[in-house]
Amino acid sequence: MLMVPPALAAGVVNVAIVGEPDTLDPVVSTKDVVSIVTQHVVETLYTFDSQWNVAPLLAKDMPSISPDGLVYDIPLRTDVTFHDGSALDPEDVVSSLNRWLKLATRGKGAADKIAEIKAVGPDTVQITLSTPYAPLLSLLAFSNSAAAIYPSENQADQLEKVVGTGPYQVGERVPDQYLQLVRFDGFKPREEPTNGGAGKRGQVPDEIRFIPTPDPNTRVEGLLSGQFDFADSLPAESFDRVSASSTAEPMMLEGFGWPVFAVNHKEGLMTNPGIRQAVQMALPMDDMMFAAFGDDKFFKTDGAMYPEGWPWRVENGIELYNVNDPAKAAEALSAAGYDGTPLRILTSRQYEFHYKMAEVAKMALEAAGLKVQLDVVDWATLGEQRNNPALWDIYISHSPFLPEPALTDMYFTTSRLGWSEPEKDKIAEAFLAETDQAKRVELFGQLQGANLADVGFIKIGNFNAVLGKSKALNGVDPSPWPYFWNASKE
């Protein structure tokens, strides 16, 4: 077990997360472990409520939008203070959003749609678009690759210190042991009732301690022993054991998300579309999901990008999903001129289900005639190496189902995958510009079909996430990015 200083008071919440956040600046990271921690420290103009509707956070209200959809006037709260004591003003927002456009994965994707960001009066920021851009507010609300707001004086590409407006600020940090967050006394919450990430953020705990715990079984044992009040990303096979505990209980996030084999379109083997298609043909999605989750109550093999019940559910291209035909894949490899170069799959055991899928995939791909090199690293190293296209052909990750498909940047040429295909790119641009919902769903169907046909990336299935908490812990809702500002312990 990890050696963590005693922090057992009712006002301290101990949270086991899968690894050490490699940055506390969510602008420059898409890692969940970064989002989970930093949402307590830095804030965005907007956020999401419990139904994934966009709601104001640092913005006073929803924006006023011009009839042509090109000009957004965003009123700002006038009672917000940064951790350094300075007051939030429009210049902070303008400089922060420009930094986001320059550095953030999702900001870069929006940059060519934004003509200007400027202050308009003492408490309003105006964003002018060059073309209608439907995902804008969702992007401004997302805590992942976040449009985080910092003081205008603190806008370097690499921040020496993160200065936010959130309910907590960084206290003590001992690498690989714990990261302590303490209350920010100058914080003023919104007055609306708590509703998901929206409304009042209560500052209930005196401290929140995030404890990097890479081994999933250690997260389980620490939860059951009372060392952790909350544990993220538990193995599916631990569900029954945690359910039987007298001190802890599991939390199931049904229809949580989808594991993905992210494909390198910039360099290497997978730049050959025939080889990409062969890989997709060879993968046994049922076997991979069973290996990852052990029981079909935790997963569903499904080729559509959204589950039943979501407005984005479409069927385009799903006949290409879960073909699971090694012989057909071998023929496709031969036709593509495969020369025996190893396929490099980058994965980690900190999300154990990633590794289990990789093991099954390796056997299936080898049966189809591919040589496979499985590179197993810790999650922080994977996060670094996936930014270098010379080091991998596929990396394994996962994503929650998100309320706006454009929040999944893998569809677009600006992502680290670099997936660019002329017809797909036209569809993607039309999808971003369209504001009519019915037409957007139709275009998203075409985008899903293009992904399955050209193998932009490979969705493996749908899965339910298992989290765990102490029975004494209250005020924490199941979430892809759990937050603890309203948490209390009996």
Tab-separated table of C-alpha atoms in Angstrom:
chain	number	residue	atom	x	y	z
A	1	MET	CA	0.000	0.000	0.000
A	2	LEU	CA	1.060	3.608	-0.530
A	3	MET	CA	2.371	5.433	2.511
A	4	VAL	CA	0.064	8.424	2.948
A	5	PRO	CA	0.172	10.752	5.960
A	6	PRO	CA	-2.885	10.361	8.208
A	7	ALA	CA	-5.781	12.490	7.028
A	8	LEU	CA	-8.760	10.874	8.664
A	9	ALA	CA	-10.660	13.912	9.908
A	10	ALA	CA	-14.212	14.310	8.666
A	11	GLY	CA	-13.148	17.451	6.832
A	12	VAL	CA	-10.540	15.659	4.685
A	13	VAL	CA	-11.518	13.568	1.657
A	14	ASN	CA	-8.937	11.095	0.343
A	15	VAL	CA	-9.351	10.283	-3.354
A	16	ALA	CA	-7.430	7.512	-5.143
A	17	ILE	CA	-6.772	8.387	-8.788
A	18	VAL	CA	-5.016	6.311	-11.425
A	19	GLY	CA	-1.787	8.296	-11.562
A	20	GLU	CA	0.098	11.506	-10.998
A	21	PRO	CA	-1.210	14.523	-12.949
A	22	ASP	CA	1.711	15.600	-15.109
A	23	THR	CA	0.402	19.170	-15.209
A	24	LEU	CA	-2.073	21.300	-13.276
A	25	ASP	CA	-2.853	23.361	-16.386
A	26	PRO	CA	-5.897	21.700	-18.019
A	27	VAL	CA	-5.468	23.848	-21.134
A	28	VAL	CA	-2.578	21.669	-22.301
A	29	SER	CA	-3.930	18.233	-21.342
A	30	THR	CA	-6.758	15.912	-22.365
A	31	LYS	CA	-6.063	13.426	-19.559
A	32	ASP	CA	-8.972	12.595	-17.273
A	33	VAL	CA	-6.659	12.517	-14.262
A	34	VAL	CA	-5.755	16.155	-14.937
A	35	SER	CA	-9.387	17.189	-15.396
A	36	ILE	CA	-10.503	15.490	-12.182
A	37	VAL	CA	-7.987	17.413	-10.086
A	38	THR	CA	-7.872	20.788	-11.824
A	39	GLN	CA	-11.638	21.404	-12.011
A	40	HIS	CA	-11.404	22.180	-8.282
A	41	VAL	CA	-8.684	24.803	-8.858
A	42	VAL	CA	-9.406	26.546	-12.168
A	43	GLU	CA	-12.697	27.461	-13.785
A	44	THR	CA	-14.140	28.122	-17.223
A	45	LEU	CA	-16.760	30.561	-18.463
A	46	TYR	CA	-19.340	27.792	-18.691
A	47	THR	CA	-19.836	24.293	-17.335
A	48	PHE	CA	-22.295	21.392	-17.668
A	49	ASP	CA	-25.247	20.638	-15.411
A	50	SER	CA	-26.369	17.118	-14.469
A	51	GLN	CA	-28.158	16.704	-17.827
A	52	TRP	CA	-25.134	17.896	-19.840
A	53	ASN	CA	-26.720	21.237	-20.627
A	54	VAL	CA	-24.320	24.178	-20.836
A	55	ALA	CA	-24.645	26.472	-17.813
A	56	PRO	CA	-22.796	29.641	-16.740
A	57	LEU	CA	-19.866	29.442	-14.317
A	58	LEU	CA	-17.552	32.473	-14.519
A	59	ALA	CA	-19.957	33.951	-17.049
A	60	LYS	CA	-22.841	35.721	-15.346
A	61	ASP	CA	-25.368	34.266	-17.739
A	62	MET	CA	-25.718	32.580	-21.102
A	63	PRO	CA	-24.418	34.687	-23.994
A	64	SER	CA	-26.371	37.031	-26.194
A	65	ILE	CA	-25.947	35.730	-29.766
A	66	SER	CA	-26.451	37.815	-32.892
A	67	PRO	CA	-29.132	36.688	-35.389
A	68	ASP	CA	-26.485	35.501	-37.848
A	69	GLY	CA	-24.865	33.330	-35.145
A	70	LEU	CA	-21.492	35.037	-35.465
A	71	VAL	CA	-21.255	37.346	-32.432
A	72	TYR	CA	-21.412	36.108	-28.827
A	73	ASP	CA	-21.586	38.708	-26.034
A	74	ILE	CA	-20.681	37.004	-22.757
A	75	PRO	CA	-21.457	38.855	-19.510
A	76	LEU	CA	-18.980	38.180	-16.693
A	77	ARG	CA	-19.517	37.858	-12.976
A	78	THR	CA	-18.171	40.833	-11.058
A	79	ASP	CA	-17.595	39.078	-7.713
A	80	VAL	CA	-14.840	36.641	-8.742
A	81	THR	CA	-11.329	36.720	-7.271
A	82	PHE	CA	-8.248	34.776	-8.365
A	83	HIS	CA	-6.142	32.885	-5.856
A	84	ASP	CA	-3.541	35.679	-6.049
A	85	GLY	CA	-6.120	38.224	-4.845
A	86	SER	CA	-6.707	39.950	-8.185
A	87	ALA	CA	-10.239	40.448	-9.482
A	88	LEU	CA	-11.518	38.784	-12.642
A	89	ASP	CA	-11.912	41.250	-15.529
A	90	PRO	CA	-12.472	41.001	-19.291
A	91	GLU	CA	-8.755	41.238	-20.090
A	92	ASP	CA	-8.125	38.061	-18.108
A	93	VAL	CA	-10.748	36.269	-20.184
A	94	VAL	CA	-9.542	37.628	-23.527
A	95	SER	CA	-5.918	36.661	-22.912
A	96	SER	CA	-6.902	33.250	-21.506
A	97	LEU	CA	-9.106	32.397	-24.478
A	98	ASN	CA	-6.387	33.456	-26.910
A	99	ARG	CA	-3.930	31.226	-25.033
A	100	TRP	CA	-6.461	28.372	-25.281
A	101	LEU	CA	-6.745	28.847	-29.048
A	102	LYS	CA	-2.961	28.673	-29.327
A	103	LEU	CA	-2.159	25.766	-26.968
A	104	ALA	CA	-5.182	23.533	-26.332
A	105	THR	CA	-5.999	20.599	-28.586
A	106	ARG	CA	-9.642	21.619	-28.722
A	107	GLY	CA	-8.788	25.310	-28.869
A	108	LYS	CA	-6.636	24.757	-31.942
A	109	GLY	CA	-9.587	23.032	-33.582
A	110	ALA	CA	-11.715	26.133	-33.034
A	111	ALA	CA	-9.050	28.728	-33.845
A	112	ASP	CA	-9.837	29.162	-37.527
A	113	LYS	CA	-13.521	29.737	-36.712
A	114	ILE	CA	-12.854	32.645	-34.344
A	115	ALA	CA	-12.143	36.006	-35.941
A	116	GLU	CA	-11.740	38.089	-32.778
A	117	ILE	CA	-12.043	38.036	-29.000
A	118	LYS	CA	-12.237	41.414	-27.293
A	119	ALA	CA	-13.457	43.212	-24.181
A	120	VAL	CA	-16.684	45.184	-24.589
A	121	GLY	CA	-17.161	47.441	-21.608
A	122	PRO	CA	-16.147	46.670	-18.010
A	123	ASP	CA	-17.828	43.281	-17.655
A	124	THR	CA	-18.439	41.769	-21.111
A	125	VAL	CA	-16.342	39.748	-23.547
A	126	GLN	CA	-17.283	39.488	-27.202
A	127	ILE	CA	-16.361	36.541	-29.425
A	128	THR	CA	-16.797	37.093	-33.155
A	129	LEU	CA	-16.804	34.049	-35.414
A	130	SER	CA	-15.799	33.892	-39.054
A	131	THR	CA	-18.449	31.228	-39.664
A	132	PRO	CA	-21.249	29.753	-37.534
A	133	TYR	CA	-19.759	27.247	-35.115
A	134	ALA	CA	-22.239	25.100	-33.222
A	135	PRO	CA	-19.874	23.498	-30.650
A	136	LEU	CA	-18.503	26.785	-29.252
A	137	LEU	CA	-20.335	26.848	-25.915
A	138	SER	CA	-19.719	23.153	-25.264
A	139	LEU	CA	-16.009	23.695	-25.857
A	140	LEU	CA	-15.997	26.661	-23.470
A	141	ALA	CA	-17.699	24.468	-20.851
A	142	PHE	CA	-15.460	21.396	-21.061
A	143	SER	CA	-12.925	20.745	-18.274
A	144	ASN	CA	-10.736	18.655	-20.574
A	145	SER	CA	-8.376	20.636	-22.829
A	146	ALA	CA	-10.197	23.373	-20.979
A	147	ALA	CA	-10.649	27.028	-21.855
A	148	ALA	CA	-9.414	27.820	-18.338
A	149	ILE	CA	-9.365	31.429	-17.182
A	150	TYR	CA	-6.162	32.793	-15.612
A	151	PRO	CA	-4.965	36.303	-14.722
A	152	SER	CA	-3.820	38.223	-17.803
A	153	GLU	CA	-0.355	38.515	-16.210
A	154	ASN	CA	-0.076	34.700	-16.037
A	155	GLN	CA	-0.274	33.611	-19.681
A	156	ALA	CA	3.031	31.918	-20.507
A	157	ASP	CA	2.952	28.826	-22.700
A	158	GLN	CA	4.219	26.833	-19.698
A	159	LEU	CA	2.880	28.140	-16.412
A	160	GLU	CA	5.205	28.138	-13.427
A	161	LYS	CA	2.190	28.332	-11.131
A	162	VAL	CA	-1.487	27.770	-11.870
A	163	VAL	CA	-3.581	30.647	-10.475
A	164	GLY	CA	-7.274	29.906	-10.732
A	165	THR	CA	-10.610	31.076	-9.357
A	166	GLY	CA	-11.841	27.696	-8.107
A	167	PRO	CA	-13.048	26.749	-4.621
A	168	TYR	CA	-9.734	25.059	-3.798
A	169	GLN	CA	-6.086	25.875	-4.346
A	170	VAL	CA	-3.000	23.726	-4.288
A	171	GLY	CA	-1.503	23.168	-0.840
A	172	GLU	CA	1.220	20.581	-0.332
A	173	ARG	CA	2.322	18.289	-3.133
A	174	VAL	CA	4.509	15.235	-2.583
A	175	PRO	CA	5.161	13.583	-5.966
A	176	ASP	CA	3.778	10.028	-6.209
A	177	GLN	CA	2.290	10.356	-2.702
A	178	TYR	CA	-0.455	12.968	-2.629
A	179	LEU	CA	-1.632	16.326	-3.894
A	180	GLN	CA	-3.393	18.392	-1.242
A	181	LEU	CA	-6.049	20.941	-2.150
A	182	VAL	CA	-7.148	23.438	0.511
A	183	ARG	CA	-10.058	25.861	0.598
A	184	PHE	CA	-9.621	29.220	-1.121
A	185	ASP	CA	-10.995	31.719	1.374
A	186	GLY	CA	-11.716	34.314	-1.308
A	187	PHE	CA	-14.019	32.039	-3.271
A	188	LYS	CA	-17.591	33.161	-3.882
A	189	PRO	CA	-19.857	30.393	-5.188
A	190	ARG	CA	-22.750	30.884	-7.527
A	191	GLU	CA	-26.106	31.240	-5.809
A	192	GLU	CA	-28.085	28.715	-7.873
A	193	PRO	CA	-28.690	25.264	-6.334
A	194	THR	CA	-26.095	22.625	-7.152
A	195	ASN	CA	-26.910	20.844	-10.408
A	196	GLY	CA	-24.072	18.642	-11.629
A	197	GLY	CA	-21.077	20.891	-12.231
A	198	ALA	CA	-23.358	23.954	-12.318
A	199	GLY	CA	-24.716	26.034	-9.481
A	200	LYS	CA	-23.209	26.270	-6.016
A	201	ARG	CA	-19.803	24.692	-5.426
A	202	GLY	CA	-19.936	24.250	-1.703
A	203	GLN	CA	-16.347	24.131	-0.391
A	204	VAL	CA	-17.523	21.526	2.132
A	205	PRO	CA	-14.274	19.588	2.776
A	206	ASP	CA	-11.429	21.355	4.536
A	207	GLU	CA	-9.027	19.455	2.305
A	208	ILE	CA	-9.165	17.153	-0.692
A	209	ARG	CA	-6.187	14.823	-1.116
A	210	PHE	CA	-5.674	13.191	-4.495
A	211	ILE	CA	-3.513	10.097	-4.078
A	212	PRO	CA	-1.925	8.620	-7.235
A	213	THR	CA	-2.560	4.871	-7.085
A	214	PRO	CA	-1.563	3.259	-10.385
A	215	ASP	CA	-2.382	-0.329	-9.444
A	216	PRO	CA	-6.168	-0.952	-9.698
A	217	ASN	CA	-6.109	-3.666	-7.038
A	218	THR	CA	-4.429	-1.250	-4.640
A	219	ARG	CA	-7.275	1.196	-5.244
A	220	VAL	CA	-9.735	-1.545	-4.334
A	221	GLU	CA	-7.862	-2.612	-1.202
A	222	GLY	CA	-7.395	0.974	-0.047
A	223	LEU	CA	-11.111	1.649	-0.469
A	224	LEU	CA	-12.097	-1.466	1.474
A	225	SER	CA	-9.622	-0.744	4.282
A	226	GLY	CA	-10.815	2.842	4.722
A	227	GLN	CA	-7.591	4.427	3.475
A	228	PHE	CA	-9.495	5.999	0.569
A	229	ASP	CA	-12.880	7.699	0.758
A	230	PHE	CA	-13.253	7.467	-3.018
A	231	ALA	CA	-11.510	5.393	-5.673
A	232	ASP	CA	-11.665	6.061	-9.400
A	233	SER	CA	-11.721	3.455	-12.181
A	234	LEU	CA	-12.089	0.137	-10.360
A	235	PRO	CA	-11.831	-3.212	-12.175
A	236	ALA	CA	-15.203	-4.645	-13.118
A	237	GLU	CA	-14.392	-7.863	-11.269
A	238	SER	CA	-14.187	-5.920	-7.991
A	239	PHE	CA	-17.853	-4.890	-8.165
A	240	ASP	CA	-19.286	-7.803	-6.177
A	241	ARG	CA	-16.551	-7.644	-3.549
A	242	VAL	CA	-17.052	-3.932	-2.959
A	243	SER	CA	-20.829	-4.476	-2.914
A	244	ALA	CA	-20.398	-6.998	-0.065
A	245	SER	CA	-18.298	-4.610	2.017
A	246	SER	CA	-19.634	-3.154	5.256
A	247	THR	CA	-17.624	0.055	4.784
A	248	ALA	CA	-17.640	0.791	1.039
A	249	GLU	CA	-19.967	0.618	-1.941
A	250	PRO	CA	-19.538	0.641	-5.715
A	251	MET	CA	-20.895	3.358	-7.977
A	252	MET	CA	-21.886	2.275	-11.477
A	253	LEU	CA	-21.797	4.763	-14.335
A	254	GLU	CA	-24.014	3.038	-16.896
A	255	GLY	CA	-23.355	3.840	-20.542
A	256	PHE	CA	-20.242	5.631	-19.370
A	257	GLY	CA	-18.062	5.516	-22.447
A	258	TRP	CA	-16.123	3.679	-25.103
A	259	PRO	CA	-12.630	2.197	-25.289
A	260	VAL	CA	-10.765	3.284	-28.401
A	261	PHE	CA	-7.763	2.172	-30.420
A	262	ALA	CA	-6.396	5.548	-31.507
A	263	VAL	CA	-4.736	5.319	-34.918
A	264	ASN	CA	-1.586	7.129	-36.060
A	265	HIS	CA	-2.264	8.784	-39.424
A	266	LYS	CA	0.922	10.866	-39.383
A	267	GLU	CA	3.680	8.221	-39.527
A	268	GLY	CA	4.175	4.493	-39.702
A	269	LEU	CA	2.244	1.402	-40.625
A	270	MET	CA	-1.279	2.739	-40.140
A	271	THR	CA	-0.885	5.501	-42.709
A	272	ASN	CA	-1.733	2.718	-45.206
A	273	PRO	CA	-5.568	2.617	-45.397
A	274	GLY	CA	-5.562	-1.041	-46.429
A	275	ILE	CA	-3.636	-2.010	-43.307
A	276	ARG	CA	-5.984	0.085	-41.154
A	277	GLN	CA	-8.957	-1.720	-42.633
A	278	ALA	CA	-7.299	-5.101	-42.102
A	279	VAL	CA	-6.681	-4.319	-38.443
A	280	GLN	CA	-10.316	-3.340	-37.974
A	281	MET	CA	-11.460	-6.546	-39.721
A	282	ALA	CA	-9.318	-8.723	-37.464
A	283	LEU	CA	-10.334	-7.340	-34.073
A	284	PRO	CA	-12.743	-9.566	-32.071
A	285	MET	CA	-14.726	-6.907	-30.223
A	286	ASP	CA	-16.769	-9.386	-28.121
A	287	ASP	CA	-13.661	-11.205	-26.905
A	288	MET	CA	-11.874	-7.952	-26.156
A	289	MET	CA	-14.776	-6.560	-24.146
A	290	PHE	CA	-15.233	-9.824	-22.221
A	291	ALA	CA	-11.514	-9.849	-21.396
A	292	ALA	CA	-11.695	-6.231	-20.264
A	293	PHE	CA	-14.876	-6.366	-18.186
A	294	GLY	CA	-15.621	-10.027	-17.451
A	295	ASP	CA	-19.413	-9.815	-17.488
A	296	ASP	CA	-21.752	-8.384	-20.095
A	297	LYS	CA	-23.580	-6.416	-17.408
A	298	PHE	CA	-20.602	-4.058	-17.695
A	299	PHE	CA	-20.429	-3.691	-21.493
A	300	LYS	CA	-22.105	-3.921	-24.894
A	301	THR	CA	-20.517	-4.530	-28.284
A	302	ASP	CA	-21.879	-1.672	-30.368
A	303	GLY	CA	-20.412	-0.016	-33.452
A	304	ALA	CA	-22.436	3.193	-33.273
A	305	MET	CA	-20.617	6.095	-31.643
A	306	TYR	CA	-23.500	6.750	-29.227
A	307	PRO	CA	-25.720	4.293	-27.310
A	308	GLU	CA	-29.464	3.896	-27.711
A	309	GLY	CA	-31.346	6.853	-26.274
A	310	TRP	CA	-28.831	9.541	-27.235
A	311	PRO	CA	-29.880	12.107	-29.871
A	312	TRP	CA	-26.618	11.369	-31.720
A	313	ARG	CA	-27.417	7.665	-32.177
A	314	VAL	CA	-27.007	6.812	-35.894
A	315	GLU	CA	-26.395	3.543	-37.741
A	316	ASN	CA	-24.133	4.620	-40.617
A	317	GLY	CA	-21.319	2.184	-41.358
A	318	ILE	CA	-21.901	-0.227	-38.477
A	319	GLU	CA	-21.785	-3.221	-40.846
A	320	LEU	CA	-18.004	-2.651	-40.842
A	321	TYR	CA	-17.829	-3.055	-37.061
A	322	ASN	CA	-16.863	-6.351	-35.387
A	323	VAL	CA	-16.187	-8.238	-38.634
A	324	ASN	CA	-13.818	-10.501	-36.664
A	325	ASP	CA	-12.542	-12.379	-39.726
A	326	PRO	CA	-8.798	-13.239	-39.618
A	327	ALA	CA	-8.840	-14.751	-43.118
A	328	LYS	CA	-10.452	-11.674	-44.648
A	329	ALA	CA	-8.012	-9.474	-42.717
A	330	ALA	CA	-5.080	-11.529	-44.037
A	331	GLU	CA	-6.291	-10.994	-47.608
A	332	ALA	CA	-6.574	-7.255	-46.974
A	333	LEU	CA	-3.051	-7.176	-45.531
A	334	SER	CA	-1.680	-8.912	-48.601
A	335	ALA	CA	-3.524	-6.553	-50.929
A	336	ALA	CA	-2.157	-3.583	-48.968
A	337	GLY	CA	1.429	-4.809	-49.416
A	338	TYR	CA	2.109	-5.557	-45.748
A	339	ASP	CA	5.842	-6.318	-45.384
A	340	GLY	CA	6.043	-7.755	-41.867
A	341	THR	CA	6.791	-4.484	-40.062
A	342	PRO	CA	5.677	-4.780	-36.410
A	343	LEU	CA	2.463	-3.000	-35.444
A	344	ARG	CA	3.313	-1.009	-32.291
A	345	ILE	CA	0.470	-0.885	-29.754
A	346	LEU	CA	1.045	1.509	-26.860
A	347	THR	CA	-0.891	0.780	-23.670
A	348	SER	CA	-0.814	0.973	-19.876
A	349	ARG	CA	-1.886	-1.209	-16.960
A	350	GLN	CA	-3.091	1.691	-14.832
A	351	TYR	CA	-6.351	1.258	-16.703
A	352	GLU	CA	-6.277	-2.527	-16.506
A	353	PHE	CA	-9.038	-2.959	-19.072
A	354	HIS	CA	-6.839	-1.238	-21.684
A	355	TYR	CA	-4.135	-3.842	-21.176
A	356	LYS	CA	-6.555	-6.787	-21.252
A	357	MET	CA	-7.965	-5.603	-24.566
A	358	ALA	CA	-4.443	-5.225	-25.918
A	359	GLU	CA	-3.593	-8.822	-25.049
A	360	VAL	CA	-6.614	-10.194	-26.928
A	361	ALA	CA	-6.046	-7.846	-29.855
A	362	LYS	CA	-2.428	-8.980	-30.147
A	363	MET	CA	-3.442	-12.636	-30.502
A	364	ALA	CA	-6.145	-11.842	-33.058
A	365	LEU	CA	-3.907	-9.609	-35.142
A	366	GLU	CA	-1.126	-12.180	-35.133
A	367	ALA	CA	-3.636	-14.788	-36.302
A	368	ALA	CA	-4.328	-12.511	-39.282
A	369	GLY	CA	-0.605	-12.336	-40.102
A	370	LEU	CA	0.483	-9.119	-38.433
A	371	LYS	CA	3.540	-8.889	-36.257
A	372	VAL	CA	2.584	-7.059	-33.065
A	373	GLN	CA	4.799	-5.191	-30.620
A	374	LEU	CA	3.028	-4.461	-27.332
A	375	ASP	CA	4.621	-1.497	-25.553
A	376	VAL	CA	3.370	-1.372	-21.949
A	377	VAL	CA	4.208	1.842	-20.065
A	378	ASP	CA	2.793	3.837	-17.179
A	379	TRP	CA	-0.035	6.254	-17.976
A	380	ALA	CA	2.106	9.386	-17.668
A	381	THR	CA	4.630	7.975	-20.152
A	382	LEU	CA	1.853	7.005	-22.542
A	383	GLY	CA	0.576	10.575	-22.332
A	384	GLU	CA	4.006	11.837	-23.386
A	385	GLN	CA	4.731	9.234	-26.058
A	386	ARG	CA	1.395	9.571	-27.841
A	387	ASN	CA	2.428	13.134	-28.727
A	388	ASN	CA	5.356	11.744	-30.742
A	389	PRO	CA	4.013	9.993	-33.866
A	390	ALA	CA	7.357	8.228	-34.385
A	391	LEU	CA	6.775	6.046	-31.310
A	392	TRP	CA	3.462	4.235	-31.929
A	393	ASP	CA	0.954	2.993	-34.479
A	394	ILE	CA	-1.999	2.534	-32.087
A	395	TYR	CA	-2.456	3.744	-28.539
A	396	ILE	CA	-5.300	2.567	-26.320
A	397	SER	CA	-7.504	5.023	-24.470
A	398	HIS	CA	-11.155	5.589	-23.658
A	399	SER	CA	-13.657	8.428	-23.592
A	400	PRO	CA	-16.947	9.111	-21.877
A	401	PHE	CA	-19.929	9.687	-24.135
A	402	LEU	CA	-19.935	13.462	-24.539
A	403	PRO	CA	-22.938	15.730	-25.130
A	404	GLU	CA	-21.375	17.280	-28.237
A	405	PRO	CA	-19.567	15.031	-30.742
A	406	ALA	CA	-17.159	17.825	-31.632
A	407	LEU	CA	-15.675	17.473	-28.134
A	408	THR	CA	-14.107	14.265	-29.491
A	409	ASP	CA	-11.251	15.838	-31.379
A	410	MET	CA	-10.172	12.612	-33.129
A	411	TYR	CA	-12.628	13.368	-35.955
A	412	PHE	CA	-10.630	16.434	-36.947
A	413	THR	CA	-7.296	17.039	-38.636
A	414	THR	CA	-6.003	19.090	-35.688
A	415	SER	CA	-5.960	16.111	-33.278
A	416	ARG	CA	-2.765	14.226	-32.489
A	417	LEU	CA	-4.048	11.395	-34.713
A	418	GLY	CA	-3.854	13.620	-37.784
A	419	TRP	CA	-6.733	11.876	-39.566
A	420	SER	CA	-7.300	13.742	-42.811
A	421	GLU	CA	-9.289	12.481	-45.776
A	422	PRO	CA	-10.785	14.985	-48.245
A	423	GLU	CA	-14.407	13.836	-48.183
A	424	LYS	CA	-14.401	13.298	-44.419
A	425	ASP	CA	-12.859	16.725	-43.875
A	426	LYS	CA	-15.675	18.360	-45.871
A	427	ILE	CA	-18.276	16.528	-43.771
A	428	ALA	CA	-16.543	17.550	-40.549
A	429	GLU	CA	-16.430	21.217	-41.543
A	430	ALA	CA	-20.096	21.171	-42.533
A	431	PHE	CA	-20.984	19.501	-39.214
A	432	LEU	CA	-19.210	22.214	-37.230
A	433	ALA	CA	-20.872	25.035	-39.161
A	434	GLU	CA	-24.413	23.637	-39.164
A	435	THR	CA	-26.720	24.901	-36.389
A	436	ASP	CA	-29.912	23.004	-37.268
A	437	GLN	CA	-29.971	19.945	-34.995
A	438	ALA	CA	-31.655	17.555	-37.441
A	439	LYS	CA	-29.121	18.423	-40.138
A	440	ARG	CA	-26.271	18.075	-37.633
A	441	VAL	CA	-27.418	14.538	-36.761
A	442	GLU	CA	-27.516	13.655	-40.464
A	443	LEU	CA	-23.996	15.014	-40.958
A	444	PHE	CA	-22.768	13.201	-37.870
A	445	GLY	CA	-24.094	9.975	-39.383
A	446	GLN	CA	-21.950	10.628	-42.449
A	447	LEU	CA	-18.973	11.329	-40.183
A	448	GLN	CA	-19.486	8.055	-38.304
A	449	GLY	CA	-19.727	6.189	-41.600
A	450	ALA	CA	-16.507	7.789	-42.828
A	451	ASN	CA	-14.743	6.771	-39.615
A	452	LEU	CA	-15.698	3.123	-40.026
A	453	ALA	CA	-14.883	3.068	-43.738
A	454	ASP	CA	-11.513	4.837	-43.581
A	455	VAL	CA	-10.677	3.666	-40.010
A	456	GLY	CA	-9.979	7.053	-38.514
A	457	PHE	CA	-10.000	5.447	-35.081
A	458	ILE	CA	-11.477	2.197	-33.783
A	459	LYS	CA	-14.243	2.144	-31.188
A	460	ILE	CA	-14.263	-1.204	-29.361
A	461	GLY	CA	-17.652	-1.042	-27.606
A	462	ASN	CA	-19.672	0.606	-24.828
A	463	PHE	CA	-18.841	0.123	-21.164
A	464	ASN	CA	-20.092	0.970	-17.711
A	465	ALA	CA	-17.528	2.466	-15.343
A	466	VAL	CA	-17.114	1.228	-11.777
A	467	LEU	CA	-16.133	3.721	-9.102
A	468	GLY	CA	-16.086	3.166	-5.356
A	469	LYS	CA	-16.748	5.264	-2.272
A	470	SER	CA	-16.915	4.953	1.480
A	471	LYS	CA	-20.447	4.513	2.812
A	472	ALA	CA	-19.672	7.494	5.045
A	473	LEU	CA	-19.036	9.767	2.060
A	474	ASN	CA	-21.932	11.920	0.850
A	475	GLY	CA	-22.342	14.646	-1.736
A	476	VAL	CA	-20.449	12.958	-4.586
A	477	ASP	CA	-22.405	12.112	-7.721
A	478	PRO	CA	-21.270	9.504	-10.252
A	479	SER	CA	-19.448	11.359	-12.996
A	480	PRO	CA	-16.758	10.735	-15.618
A	481	TRP	CA	-14.820	13.472	-13.787
A	482	PRO	CA	-15.940	13.219	-10.142
A	483	TYR	CA	-15.816	16.409	-8.091
A	484	PHE	CA	-15.687	16.793	-4.330
A	485	TRP	CA	-16.505	20.410	-3.442
A	486	ASN	CA	-19.813	19.270	-1.884
A	487	ALA	CA	-18.454	16.070	-0.312
A	488	SER	CA	-18.863	15.314	3.387
A	489	LYS	CA	-18.139	12.363	5.665
A	490	GLU	CA	-20.397	11.147	8.429
